[in-house]
Short mmCIF file of C-alpha atoms and ligand atoms in Angstrom, two decimals:
data_model
loop_
_atom_site.label_atom_id
_atom_site.label_comp_id
_atom_site.label_asym_id
_atom_site.label_seq_id
_atom_site.Cartn_x
_atom_site.Cartn_y
_atom_site.Cartn_z
CA MET E 281 -43.70 -42.67 36.67
CA LYS E 282 -42.15 -43.50 33.74
CA ASN E 283 -38.75 -42.71 32.83
CA ILE E 284 -38.27 -43.40 28.94
CA LEU E 285 -35.11 -44.33 27.14
CA VAL E 286 -36.06 -43.00 23.13
CA THR E 287 -32.55 -43.83 21.42
CA GLY E 288 -31.95 -41.49 18.01
CA GLY E 289 -34.38 -38.74 19.29
CA ALA E 290 -32.07 -35.96 17.55
CA GLY E 291 -32.75 -37.95 13.89
CA PHE E 292 -35.41 -37.18 12.45
CA ILE E 293 -38.90 -39.57 13.24
CA GLY E 294 -36.92 -39.49 16.61
CA SER E 295 -37.27 -35.67 17.16
CA HIS E 296 -40.81 -35.61 16.83
CA VAL E 297 -40.98 -39.01 19.02
CA VAL E 298 -39.83 -37.28 21.64
CA ARG E 299 -41.82 -33.81 21.06
CA LEU E 300 -44.84 -35.58 21.21
CA PHE E 301 -43.84 -37.71 24.13
CA VAL E 302 -42.41 -34.49 26.38
CA ASN E 303 -45.35 -32.56 25.39
CA LYS E 304 -48.40 -34.82 25.82
CA TYR E 305 -47.37 -37.12 28.54
CA SER E 306 -45.69 -34.20 31.41
CA ASN E 307 -46.15 -37.16 34.35
CA TYR E 308 -42.95 -39.04 32.20
CA ASN E 309 -38.67 -38.30 32.11
CA ILE E 310 -37.89 -38.59 28.87
CA ILE E 311 -34.48 -39.11 28.51
CA ASN E 312 -33.14 -38.69 24.68
CA LEU E 313 -29.44 -40.65 23.66
CA ASP E 314 -28.08 -39.74 20.68
CA LEU E 315 -24.74 -40.15 19.17
CA LEU E 316 -25.13 -36.85 16.78
CA THR E 317 -23.58 -39.33 13.82
CA TYR E 318 -23.97 -36.95 10.71
CA ALA E 319 -28.13 -37.32 10.88
CA GLY E 320 -28.64 -36.61 14.66
CA ASN E 321 -28.84 -32.31 15.16
CA LEU E 322 -29.68 -30.97 18.56
CA GLU E 323 -31.60 -28.04 16.57
CA ASN E 324 -34.51 -30.87 15.62
CA ILE E 325 -35.71 -30.06 19.52
CA LYS E 326 -34.86 -27.18 20.38
CA ASP E 327 -37.93 -25.71 21.37
CA ILE E 328 -38.32 -28.50 24.21
CA GLU E 329 -34.92 -28.37 25.59
CA SER E 330 -35.73 -27.02 28.54
CA SER E 331 -38.82 -29.09 29.48
CA ASN E 332 -38.67 -29.99 33.06
CA ASN E 333 -39.17 -33.50 31.95
CA TYR E 334 -36.71 -33.77 28.97
CA LYS E 335 -32.98 -34.79 29.39
CA PHE E 336 -30.55 -35.17 26.67
CA ILE E 337 -27.86 -37.35 26.68
CA LYS E 338 -25.12 -37.87 24.26
CA GLY E 339 -23.58 -41.74 23.96
CA ASP E 340 -23.37 -44.79 21.93
CA ILE E 341 -26.06 -47.57 21.42
CA CYS E 342 -23.03 -49.70 21.29
CA ASP E 343 -21.22 -49.25 24.36
CA ALA E 344 -22.24 -51.97 26.79
CA ASP E 345 -20.76 -49.60 30.03
CA PHE E 346 -22.03 -46.72 29.13
CA ILE E 347 -25.91 -48.36 28.45
CA GLU E 348 -25.83 -50.20 31.88
CA GLN E 349 -24.67 -47.28 33.79
CA LEU E 350 -27.54 -45.42 31.86
CA PHE E 351 -30.43 -47.33 33.07
CA LYS E 352 -29.09 -47.19 36.76
CA ILE E 353 -28.29 -43.45 36.59
CA GLU E 354 -31.45 -42.74 35.05
CA GLN E 355 -33.47 -45.75 36.14
CA ILE E 356 -35.13 -46.65 32.81
CA THR E 357 -38.50 -48.29 33.01
CA ASP E 358 -39.22 -48.33 29.25
CA VAL E 359 -37.54 -48.27 25.96
CA ILE E 360 -38.35 -46.61 22.35
CA HIS E 361 -35.28 -47.74 20.42
CA LEU E 362 -35.06 -45.46 16.89
CA ALA E 363 -31.13 -45.00 16.70
CA ALA E 364 -30.03 -46.31 13.42
CA GLU E 365 -27.98 -45.95 10.96
CA SER E 366 -31.20 -45.64 8.37
CA HIS E 367 -29.62 -44.32 4.64
CA VAL E 368 -29.84 -46.84 2.06
CA ASP E 369 -27.34 -45.43 0.28
CA ARG E 370 -24.53 -45.49 2.66
CA SER E 371 -25.26 -48.85 3.91
CA ILE E 372 -24.53 -49.98 0.33
CA SER E 373 -21.01 -48.79 0.53
CA ASP E 374 -20.55 -48.65 4.35
CA PRO E 375 -22.40 -51.81 5.40
CA LEU E 376 -20.54 -52.71 8.49
CA SER E 377 -21.43 -49.71 10.21
CA PHE E 378 -25.06 -50.93 9.62
CA VAL E 379 -23.87 -53.96 10.95
CA LYS E 380 -22.64 -52.13 14.21
CA THR E 381 -25.06 -49.76 15.14
CA ASN E 382 -28.22 -51.69 13.63
CA VAL E 383 -27.49 -55.30 15.12
CA PHE E 384 -24.50 -54.38 17.15
CA GLY E 385 -26.15 -51.36 19.25
CA THR E 386 -30.16 -53.12 19.47
CA VAL E 387 -28.40 -56.37 21.05
CA THR E 388 -26.78 -54.24 23.57
CA LEU E 389 -29.56 -52.28 24.52
CA LEU E 390 -31.31 -55.29 25.13
CA ASN E 391 -29.18 -57.13 27.13
CA ALA E 392 -29.21 -53.56 29.24
CA ALA E 393 -32.85 -54.00 29.96
CA VAL E 394 -32.99 -57.60 30.46
CA LYS E 395 -30.10 -56.98 32.89
CA PHE E 396 -31.44 -53.96 34.88
CA TRP E 397 -35.17 -54.87 34.53
CA LYS E 398 -34.50 -58.76 35.86
CA GLN E 399 -36.27 -58.45 38.95
CA ASP E 400 -39.88 -57.98 37.21
CA LEU E 401 -40.05 -58.00 33.90
CA SER E 402 -43.97 -56.90 33.62
CA ASN E 403 -43.66 -54.07 34.26
CA HIS E 404 -41.04 -53.22 31.72
CA ILE E 405 -41.33 -52.29 27.37
CA PHE E 406 -39.28 -53.09 25.40
CA TYR E 407 -40.67 -50.79 21.57
CA HIS E 408 -38.32 -51.34 18.79
CA VAL E 409 -38.90 -49.30 15.33
CA SER E 410 -38.14 -50.68 12.56
CA THR E 411 -39.10 -50.76 8.62
CA ASP E 412 -41.57 -52.32 5.88
CA GLU E 413 -38.14 -52.89 4.04
CA VAL E 414 -37.35 -56.09 6.04
CA TYR E 415 -40.33 -57.89 3.86
CA GLY E 416 -38.13 -57.19 0.58
CA SER E 417 -39.39 -55.82 -2.45
CA LEU E 418 -43.06 -56.16 -3.88
CA ARG E 419 -43.73 -56.27 -7.81
CA GLU E 420 -47.09 -54.85 -8.78
CA ASP E 421 -49.73 -55.90 -6.94
CA GLY E 422 -49.97 -57.15 -2.92
CA PHE E 423 -49.33 -55.41 0.43
CA PHE E 424 -46.81 -56.11 3.20
CA LEU E 425 -48.60 -58.05 6.01
CA GLU E 426 -47.23 -58.21 9.37
CA THR E 427 -46.78 -61.90 8.56
CA THR E 428 -44.80 -61.17 5.10
CA PRO E 429 -41.90 -63.39 5.07
CA TYR E 430 -38.46 -61.36 5.71
CA ASP E 431 -36.88 -60.93 2.38
CA PRO E 432 -34.57 -58.05 3.17
CA GLN E 433 -32.42 -57.25 0.13
CA SER E 434 -30.23 -53.93 1.22
CA PRO E 435 -27.31 -54.13 3.49
CA TYR E 436 -30.01 -51.56 5.61
CA SER E 437 -32.70 -53.92 5.52
CA ALA E 438 -30.65 -56.96 6.26
CA SER E 439 -29.42 -55.44 9.12
CA LYS E 440 -32.94 -53.64 10.52
CA ALA E 441 -34.27 -57.52 10.00
CA SER E 442 -31.95 -59.03 12.01
CA SER E 443 -32.28 -56.04 15.25
CA ASP E 444 -36.43 -57.44 14.74
CA HIS E 445 -34.96 -60.95 15.20
CA PHE E 446 -32.57 -60.65 17.53
CA VAL E 447 -35.58 -58.19 19.37
CA ARG E 448 -38.37 -61.54 19.68
CA ALA E 449 -35.77 -63.82 20.44
CA TRP E 450 -34.99 -61.79 23.69
CA ALA E 451 -38.94 -61.81 24.10
CA ASN E 452 -38.85 -65.36 23.36
CA THR E 453 -35.64 -66.39 25.50
CA TYR E 454 -35.37 -64.01 28.77
CA LYS E 455 -39.41 -63.01 28.48
CA LEU E 456 -38.44 -59.54 27.66
CA GLN E 457 -41.62 -57.47 26.98
CA VAL E 458 -41.30 -56.46 23.44
CA LYS E 459 -43.37 -54.65 20.91
CA ILE E 460 -41.89 -54.27 17.06
CA SER E 461 -43.08 -51.65 14.41
CA ASN E 462 -42.69 -51.59 10.83
CA CYS E 463 -43.18 -47.74 8.95
CA SER E 464 -43.23 -47.28 5.26
CA ASN E 465 -41.20 -44.06 4.09
CA ASN E 466 -41.63 -40.65 6.08
CA TYR E 467 -41.08 -37.01 4.75
CA GLY E 468 -41.42 -34.07 6.99
CA PRO E 469 -40.05 -31.52 8.85
CA ASN E 470 -35.73 -32.36 9.82
CA GLN E 471 -35.23 -34.90 7.21
CA PHE E 472 -31.58 -35.32 6.19
CA PRO E 473 -30.99 -34.15 3.20
CA GLU E 474 -29.64 -37.06 1.70
CA LYS E 475 -33.67 -39.08 1.60
CA LEU E 476 -35.38 -38.52 -1.67
CA LEU E 477 -37.84 -35.60 -0.97
CA PRO E 478 -35.62 -33.20 1.53
CA LEU E 479 -32.60 -33.77 -1.09
CA MET E 480 -34.87 -33.03 -4.46
CA ILE E 481 -36.21 -29.59 -2.32
CA ASN E 482 -32.54 -28.15 -1.58
CA ASN E 483 -31.48 -29.06 -5.06
CA ILE E 484 -34.23 -27.04 -6.30
CA LYS E 485 -33.52 -24.54 -4.08
CA ASN E 486 -29.99 -24.05 -5.25
CA ASN E 487 -30.54 -24.78 -9.41
CA LYS E 488 -28.83 -28.22 -8.95
CA PRO E 489 -29.95 -31.92 -11.17
CA LEU E 490 -32.53 -33.60 -9.41
CA PRO E 491 -30.76 -37.20 -10.03
CA VAL E 492 -33.85 -39.78 -10.48
CA TYR E 493 -32.63 -43.38 -10.24
CA GLY E 494 -32.97 -45.67 -12.86
CA LYS E 495 -36.25 -44.65 -14.79
CA GLY E 496 -38.06 -43.02 -11.92
CA GLU E 497 -40.60 -45.92 -12.04
CA ASN E 498 -39.95 -48.03 -8.54
CA ILE E 499 -43.08 -47.00 -6.06
CA ARG E 500 -42.17 -45.93 -2.21
CA ASP E 501 -45.78 -45.63 0.25
CA TRP E 502 -45.54 -41.98 2.08
CA LEU E 503 -46.19 -41.04 5.81
CA TYR E 504 -46.21 -37.79 7.22
CA VAL E 505 -43.61 -37.86 9.89
CA VAL E 506 -46.25 -36.88 13.24
CA ASP E 507 -48.27 -39.50 11.79
CA HIS E 508 -45.60 -42.19 12.38
CA ALA E 509 -45.50 -40.71 15.59
CA ARG E 510 -48.38 -40.54 16.81
CA ALA E 511 -48.81 -44.29 15.96
CA ILE E 512 -45.74 -45.12 18.00
CA ASP E 513 -47.44 -43.37 20.94
CA ASP E 514 -50.56 -45.42 20.37
CA ILE E 515 -48.74 -48.71 20.02
CA PHE E 516 -46.47 -47.76 22.83
CA HIS E 517 -49.77 -47.30 25.13
CA LYS E 518 -52.28 -49.61 23.28
CA GLY E 519 -50.32 -52.03 21.65
CA THR E 520 -50.42 -56.27 22.67
CA ILE E 521 -46.94 -57.02 24.38
CA GLY E 522 -45.08 -59.02 21.81
CA GLU E 523 -46.98 -57.73 18.73
CA THR E 524 -45.84 -56.38 15.32
CA TYR E 525 -47.60 -53.67 13.86
CA ASN E 526 -47.25 -52.17 10.27
CA VAL E 527 -47.53 -48.58 9.70
CA GLY E 528 -48.20 -46.78 6.79
CA GLY E 529 -49.53 -44.02 4.57
CA PHE E 530 -52.30 -45.86 2.58
CA ASN E 531 -50.22 -43.43 -0.18
CA GLU E 532 -48.11 -44.82 -3.25
CA TRP E 533 -46.47 -43.45 -5.53
CA LYS E 534 -43.54 -44.13 -8.21
CA ASN E 535 -40.61 -41.73 -7.75
CA ILE E 536 -41.00 -39.76 -10.90
CA ASP E 537 -44.66 -38.91 -10.08
CA ILE E 538 -43.59 -37.93 -6.21
CA VAL E 539 -40.56 -35.98 -7.85
CA HIS E 540 -43.06 -34.22 -10.50
CA LEU E 541 -45.25 -33.37 -7.76
CA LEU E 542 -42.85 -31.73 -5.81
CA CYS E 543 -41.67 -29.54 -8.77
CA ASN E 544 -44.89 -28.00 -9.34
CA LEU E 545 -45.11 -27.31 -5.53
CA MET E 546 -41.53 -25.40 -5.37
CA ASP E 547 -42.55 -23.67 -8.69
CA LYS E 548 -45.24 -22.17 -7.48
CA LYS E 549 -43.80 -21.79 -3.62
CA LEU E 550 -41.07 -20.36 -5.52
CA GLY E 551 -42.87 -18.37 -8.01
CA LYS E 552 -41.08 -19.49 -11.18
CA SER E 553 -42.82 -20.59 -14.45
CA GLU E 554 -44.84 -23.22 -14.19
CA GLY E 555 -42.53 -26.90 -15.20
CA GLU E 556 -38.97 -24.87 -14.55
CA SER E 557 -37.80 -26.73 -11.44
CA ALA E 558 -38.86 -30.16 -13.60
CA LYS E 559 -36.59 -29.02 -16.50
CA LEU E 560 -33.59 -29.93 -13.81
CA ILE E 561 -34.81 -33.79 -13.07
CA THR E 562 -31.76 -35.52 -14.87
CA TYR E 563 -31.77 -39.74 -14.94
CA VAL E 564 -28.87 -41.18 -13.38
CA THR E 565 -27.70 -45.04 -12.45
CA ASP E 566 -29.49 -46.83 -10.54
CA ARG E 567 -29.13 -47.89 -6.88
CA ALA E 568 -27.91 -51.28 -7.11
CA GLY E 569 -30.22 -54.00 -5.98
CA HIS E 570 -32.79 -50.87 -5.95
CA ASP E 571 -36.28 -52.72 -3.81
CA HIS E 572 -38.89 -52.15 -7.14
CA ARG E 573 -42.25 -51.48 -4.53
CA TYR E 574 -42.89 -51.21 -1.16
CA ALA E 575 -46.63 -51.02 -0.02
CA ILE E 576 -47.89 -51.46 3.59
CA ASP E 577 -51.23 -52.65 4.83
CA ALA E 578 -51.77 -50.43 7.45
CA SER E 579 -55.56 -52.33 8.31
CA LYS E 580 -54.09 -54.23 11.77
CA ILE E 581 -53.14 -50.99 13.60
CA LYS E 582 -56.35 -49.17 12.10
CA LYS E 583 -58.87 -51.79 13.18
CA GLU E 584 -56.89 -52.53 16.15
CA LEU E 585 -55.93 -49.58 17.94
CA GLY E 586 -57.64 -46.83 15.90
CA TRP E 587 -54.83 -45.13 14.62
CA LYS E 588 -55.16 -43.35 10.55
CA PRO E 589 -53.39 -41.15 8.57
CA SER E 590 -54.42 -37.28 10.06
CA LEU E 591 -53.43 -35.41 7.42
CA GLN E 592 -53.79 -35.85 3.44
CA PHE E 593 -50.95 -36.07 1.73
CA GLU E 594 -51.27 -33.13 -0.31
CA GLU E 595 -51.47 -31.00 2.50
CA GLY E 596 -48.43 -32.83 4.16
CA MET E 597 -46.19 -32.26 1.00
CA GLU E 598 -47.76 -28.22 1.72
CA LYS E 599 -45.95 -28.08 4.78
CA THR E 600 -43.02 -29.90 4.13
CA VAL E 601 -42.11 -27.31 1.53
CA GLU E 602 -43.20 -25.08 3.78
CA TRP E 603 -40.76 -25.98 6.45
CA TYR E 604 -38.04 -26.07 4.70
CA LEU E 605 -38.36 -23.18 2.61
CA GLU E 606 -38.95 -20.92 6.02
CA ASN E 607 -35.78 -22.95 7.71
CA PRO E 608 -33.45 -22.09 5.37
CA ASN E 609 -30.79 -22.23 8.26
CA TRP E 610 -32.14 -25.71 9.17
CA LEU E 611 -30.59 -26.42 5.32
CA GLU E 612 -28.16 -24.85 5.64
CA HIS E 613 -26.19 -25.73 8.97
CA VAL E 614 -26.76 -29.49 8.11
CA THR E 615 -25.52 -29.87 4.72
CA SER E 616 -22.18 -27.47 6.23
CA GLY E 617 -22.43 -29.54 9.27
CA SER E 618 -22.18 -26.45 11.50
CA TYR E 619 -25.15 -27.58 13.34
CA LYS E 620 -22.01 -29.84 15.68
CA ASP E 621 -21.26 -25.80 16.72
CA TYR E 622 -24.42 -25.90 18.32
CA TYR E 623 -24.00 -28.62 20.39
CA LYS E 624 -20.50 -27.47 21.49
CA LYS E 625 -22.32 -23.91 22.55
CA THR E 626 -25.42 -25.47 24.42
CA TYR E 627 -23.05 -28.35 25.90
CA LEU E 628 -20.32 -26.93 26.43
CA VAL E 629 -18.19 -29.90 25.36
CA ASN E 630 -17.01 -31.47 22.39
P1 LIG J 201 -32.11 -40.65 11.23
O1 LIG J 201 -31.06 -41.16 10.61
O2 LIG J 201 -32.68 -39.30 10.55
O3 LIG J 201 -31.63 -41.14 13.35
C1 LIG J 201 -30.79 -42.10 13.31
C2 LIG J 201 -30.14 -40.79 14.75
O4 LIG J 201 -29.85 -42.16 15.17
C3 LIG J 201 -29.60 -40.13 14.80
O5 LIG J 201 -29.99 -38.82 15.44
C4 LIG J 201 -28.17 -41.01 15.08
O6 LIG J 201 -27.37 -39.22 15.91
C5 LIG J 201 -29.08 -41.64 15.85
N1 LIG J 201 -27.27 -42.96 16.10
C6 LIG J 201 -26.83 -43.09 15.45
N2 LIG J 201 -26.02 -44.46 15.53
C7 LIG J 201 -26.56 -44.13 16.88
C8 LIG J 201 -25.56 -45.09 18.18
N3 LIG J 201 -24.13 -46.00 18.15
N4 LIG J 201 -26.03 -44.54 19.27
C9 LIG J 201 -26.81 -43.58 19.78
N5 LIG J 201 -27.55 -42.81 18.41
C10 LIG J 201 -26.90 -43.08 17.68
O7 LIG J 201 -32.86 -41.99 11.19
P2 LIG J 201 -35.03 -42.24 10.98
O8 LIG J 201 -34.76 -41.56 9.26
O9 LIG J 201 -35.36 -40.50 11.66
O10 LIG J 201 -35.16 -43.85 11.19
C11 LIG J 201 -35.24 -43.57 12.67
C12 LIG J 201 -35.78 -45.13 12.84
O11 LIG J 201 -36.82 -45.59 12.38
C13 LIG J 201 -34.41 -45.84 12.11
O12 LIG J 201 -34.28 -47.46 13.50
C14 LIG J 201 -34.72 -46.15 10.95
O13 LIG J 201 -34.28 -47.41 10.82
C15 LIG J 201 -36.54 -46.30 11.28
N6 LIG J 201 -37.16 -45.86 10.17
C16 LIG J 201 -37.12 -45.08 9.33
C17 LIG J 201 -38.23 -44.26 8.41
C18 LIG J 201 -38.11 -43.56 7.23
O14 LIG J 201 -38.38 -43.51 6.17
N7 LIG J 201 -36.97 -42.56 7.57
C19 LIG J 201 -38.94 -45.31 8.10
C20 LIG J 201 -39.07 -46.59 8.75
C21 LIG J 201 -38.65 -46.87 10.26
O1 LIG J 202 -39.19 -47.88 3.68
C1 LIG J 202 -38.74 -47.59 4.88
C2 LIG J 202 -37.43 -46.96 4.61
O2 LIG J 202 -37.60 -45.61 3.79
C3 LIG J 202 -36.61 -46.18 5.28
O3 LIG J 202 -36.25 -47.68 6.39
C4 LIG J 202 -35.32 -46.13 5.50
O4 LIG J 202 -34.75 -45.26 6.57
C5 LIG J 202 -35.66 -44.26 4.59
O5 LIG J 202 -34.13 -44.46 4.35
C6 LIG J 202 -36.55 -44.94 3.07
O6 LIG J 202 -35.55 -45.91 2.60
P1 LIG J 202 -35.86 -45.21 0.72
O7 LIG J 202 -34.84 -45.96 -0.04
O8 LIG J 202 -36.94 -45.81 0.17
O9 LIG J 202 -35.85 -44.10 0.95
P2 LIG J 202 -35.05 -42.52 -0.15
O10 LIG J 202 -35.28 -41.73 0.41
O11 LIG J 202 -33.44 -43.14 -0.30
O12 LIG J 202 -35.25 -43.04 -1.77
C7 LIG J 202 -37.05 -43.07 -2.35
C8 LIG J 202 -36.58 -43.54 -3.22
O13 LIG J 202 -36.14 -42.86 -4.37
C9 LIG J 202 -36.11 -44.38 -3.53
O14 LIG J 202 -36.56 -45.72 -4.34
C10 LIG J 202 -34.67 -44.63 -4.37
C11 LIG J 202 -34.98 -42.91 -4.96
N1 LIG J 202 -34.00 -42.07 -4.93
C12 LIG J 202 -33.36 -41.80 -3.75
C13 LIG J 202 -32.67 -40.43 -3.44
C14 LIG J 202 -32.11 -40.21 -2.33
C15 LIG J 202 -33.44 -41.40 -6.38
O15 LIG J 202 -34.56 -41.30 -6.92
N2 LIG J 202 -33.18 -40.14 -6.08
C16 LIG J 202 -32.12 -39.58 -5.23
O16 LIG J 202 -31.26 -38.81 -5.24
#
């Protein structure tokens, strides 16, 4: 019997990970710990909230006493750590909250894990979910490998790189059994509409300008979020202790091209005439220190664990757009912040 602590399970990727584990592994208890910041939303996992093998706990990964108690009370056997501040633009305006959550919060969890598991570290896994942004920015060619030297360029990526280093330091110093994965840009249902694709979908719906940073020439490698959750499942169960796995979509797009693709798709879905949504594209001031290109070489996870993306990109985009159009309440709630009321009503607390 495993009691797995998933941190950040009310967020975008975490909610898909929680759903996959709760539905697939009835013999595991999944304890979802989330602070419910602006990015955490229990509506994301409404469908599994009454499952017998699932429990939600509201709390802060930076609160050492609370985390130690949680390990003890829930008899935590393993950790899958996703809780983080995750938006690059926010890290530029408020870097310290990224240092706090992503660095201090990760170390707080590492400390608790070693303290609680010290009798037999060999039975436990601490899995840290990280980003390809730790490797820095690529020019037109080349790919990020697991051996690519770290070269983070934004406050967000510096905080994630730092947390990766701490995880490896705990493996070396305290013999904690760790796994790390570094993934490319995710897209799909439940992504907070501050990130490129849901922001554009929401703005097209509301006939608002589509802000493309700089010339729109930056390149990202896009992966459907459920495929990331599948990779996390494979790495948690089959990955080698102490190893790092890069996860990506083999799917690079220039921002301006992906925005045009989305506009065309939205025109069709909304019954607008062709080219209507693209008229909303507005070039705006570039992001400070904007990384030019991310591209993952995911051949290690493919070769060693047999993982590869299950969806073609066109299919993933279609599913994504349909989900946002079929769930206007979700978009309305997260943009108005009223999803906090759901938590209050469901759990009868603040
Ligand atoms: P998200 O912002 O949607 O969710 C983060 C979650 O963490 C939220 O539910 C939030 O409430 C919670 N949280 C924040 N601070 C907390 C704290 N102090 N204590 C407890 N919970 C807290 O993020 P996401 O996009 O789902 O990313 C999840 C993880 O995956 C992050 O570690 C991120 O760095 C990594 N990642 C994201 C992407 C991507 O494209 N989104 C790609 C690769 C890696
Ligand atoms: O690569 C993985 C990372 O992907 C994750 O670690 C981060 O948590 C996640 O937020 C994402 O970071 P990006 O900065 O790449 O994602 P974002 O959606 O913010 O932006 C994608 C690209 O689109 C980027 O080049 C900036 C650009 N952009 C973004 C927004 C929000 C715009 O042109 N306009 C916008 O309004």
